[in-house]
Amino acid sequence: MAPADHNGSDEGSVAADEIRLLLERAERLEEEKKGIADDIKDTWAEAKARGYDASALKGIMKLRGQKKDDVVAKQAIMDTYLRALGMMA
């Protein structure tokens, strides 16, 4: 007997079920991702409404994910450049 194909045979229906399940899972995850993105947007809007600078907070959030030594080194370089440009006392 010939191997089943994707045109309605048993193996084809198994493949179709698998594809459908993968697509449905990806669709659910995309919906969750959209919901999380909306929550993040709302959080930054709340920060702004409370008088905080969302851009500064986002910068701090990036720094929090780095090693302390790396942050200190980057800050030292930035300070040096700002002084050279006369933007810092």
Short mmCIF file of C-alpha atoms in Angstrom, two decimals:
data_model
loop_
_atom_site.label_atom_id
_atom_site.label_comp_id
_atom_site.label_asym_id
_atom_site.label_seq_id
_atom_site.Cartn_x
_atom_site.Cartn_y
_atom_site.Cartn_z
CA MET A 1 0.00 0.00 0.00
CA ALA A 2 1.31 3.46 -0.86
CA PRO A 3 2.14 5.94 1.91
CA ALA A 4 -0.68 8.29 2.74
CA ASP A 5 -0.48 11.84 1.49
CA HIS A 6 -1.87 15.20 2.61
CA ASN A 7 -5.02 14.87 0.53
CA GLY A 8 -7.42 13.31 2.99
CA SER A 9 -5.71 10.07 3.90
CA ASP A 10 -4.97 9.15 7.50
CA GLU A 11 -1.48 10.63 7.50
CA GLY A 12 -2.82 13.71 5.75
CA SER A 13 -5.48 14.24 8.39
CA VAL A 14 -2.88 13.79 11.14
CA ALA A 15 -0.71 16.41 9.45
CA ALA A 16 -3.71 18.69 9.01
CA ASP A 17 -4.62 18.31 12.70
CA GLU A 18 -1.03 19.05 13.68
CA ILE A 19 -0.91 22.13 11.44
CA ARG A 20 -4.24 23.38 12.76
CA LEU A 21 -3.10 22.94 16.38
CA LEU A 22 0.15 24.78 15.69
CA LEU A 23 -1.69 27.62 14.01
CA GLU A 24 -4.25 27.87 16.82
CA ARG A 25 -1.48 27.94 19.43
CA ALA A 26 0.40 30.64 17.51
CA GLU A 27 -2.82 32.66 17.19
CA ARG A 28 -3.45 32.43 20.96
CA LEU A 29 0.11 33.51 21.67
CA GLU A 30 -0.23 36.46 19.27
CA GLU A 31 -3.37 37.53 21.13
CA GLU A 32 -1.53 37.23 24.46
CA LYS A 33 1.37 39.21 23.03
CA LYS A 34 -1.03 41.96 21.92
CA GLY A 35 -2.60 42.02 25.37
CA ILE A 36 0.80 42.27 27.05
CA ALA A 37 1.86 45.04 24.65
CA ASP A 38 -1.33 46.93 25.54
CA ASP A 39 -0.59 46.46 29.26
CA ILE A 40 2.94 47.81 28.80
CA LYS A 41 1.61 50.80 26.85
CA ASP A 42 -0.90 51.48 29.65
CA THR A 43 1.87 51.27 32.26
CA TRP A 44 3.98 53.89 30.46
CA ALA A 45 0.88 56.09 30.06
CA GLU A 46 0.24 55.77 33.81
CA ALA A 47 3.84 56.71 34.57
CA LYS A 48 3.50 59.78 32.35
CA ALA A 49 0.17 60.71 33.95
CA ARG A 50 1.84 60.58 37.37
CA GLY A 51 4.49 63.02 36.16
CA TYR A 52 7.34 60.61 35.46
CA ASP A 53 9.48 60.74 32.34
CA ALA A 54 8.66 57.44 30.61
CA SER A 55 11.73 57.70 28.39
CA ALA A 56 14.01 57.97 31.43
CA LEU A 57 12.23 55.06 33.08
CA LYS A 58 12.68 52.94 29.94
CA GLY A 59 16.39 53.80 30.01
CA ILE A 60 16.61 52.76 33.64
CA MET A 61 14.79 49.52 32.84
CA LYS A 62 17.43 48.71 30.21
CA LEU A 63 20.20 49.46 32.71
CA ARG A 64 18.61 47.19 35.31
CA GLY A 65 19.05 44.28 32.93
CA GLN A 66 22.79 44.83 32.66
CA LYS A 67 25.71 44.00 34.91
CA LYS A 68 26.57 46.75 37.37
CA ASP A 69 30.16 46.97 36.11
CA ASP A 70 28.94 47.48 32.54
CA VAL A 71 26.57 50.23 33.63
CA VAL A 72 29.32 52.02 35.57
CA ALA A 73 31.70 51.79 32.60
CA LYS A 74 29.10 53.10 30.13
CA GLN A 75 28.19 55.96 32.47
CA ALA A 76 31.88 56.92 32.85
CA ILE A 77 32.32 57.01 29.08
CA MET A 78 29.15 59.06 28.64
CA ASP A 79 30.28 61.52 31.35
CA THR A 80 33.64 61.90 29.60
CA TYR A 81 31.97 62.64 26.28
CA LEU A 82 29.49 65.08 27.83
CA ARG A 83 32.34 66.97 29.53
CA ALA A 84 34.27 67.10 26.26
CA LEU A 85 31.22 68.62 24.56
CA GLY A 86 30.76 71.15 27.37
CA MET A 87 27.43 69.66 28.31
CA MET A 88 28.46 68.74 31.85
CA ALA A 89 30.30 70.70 34.52
#
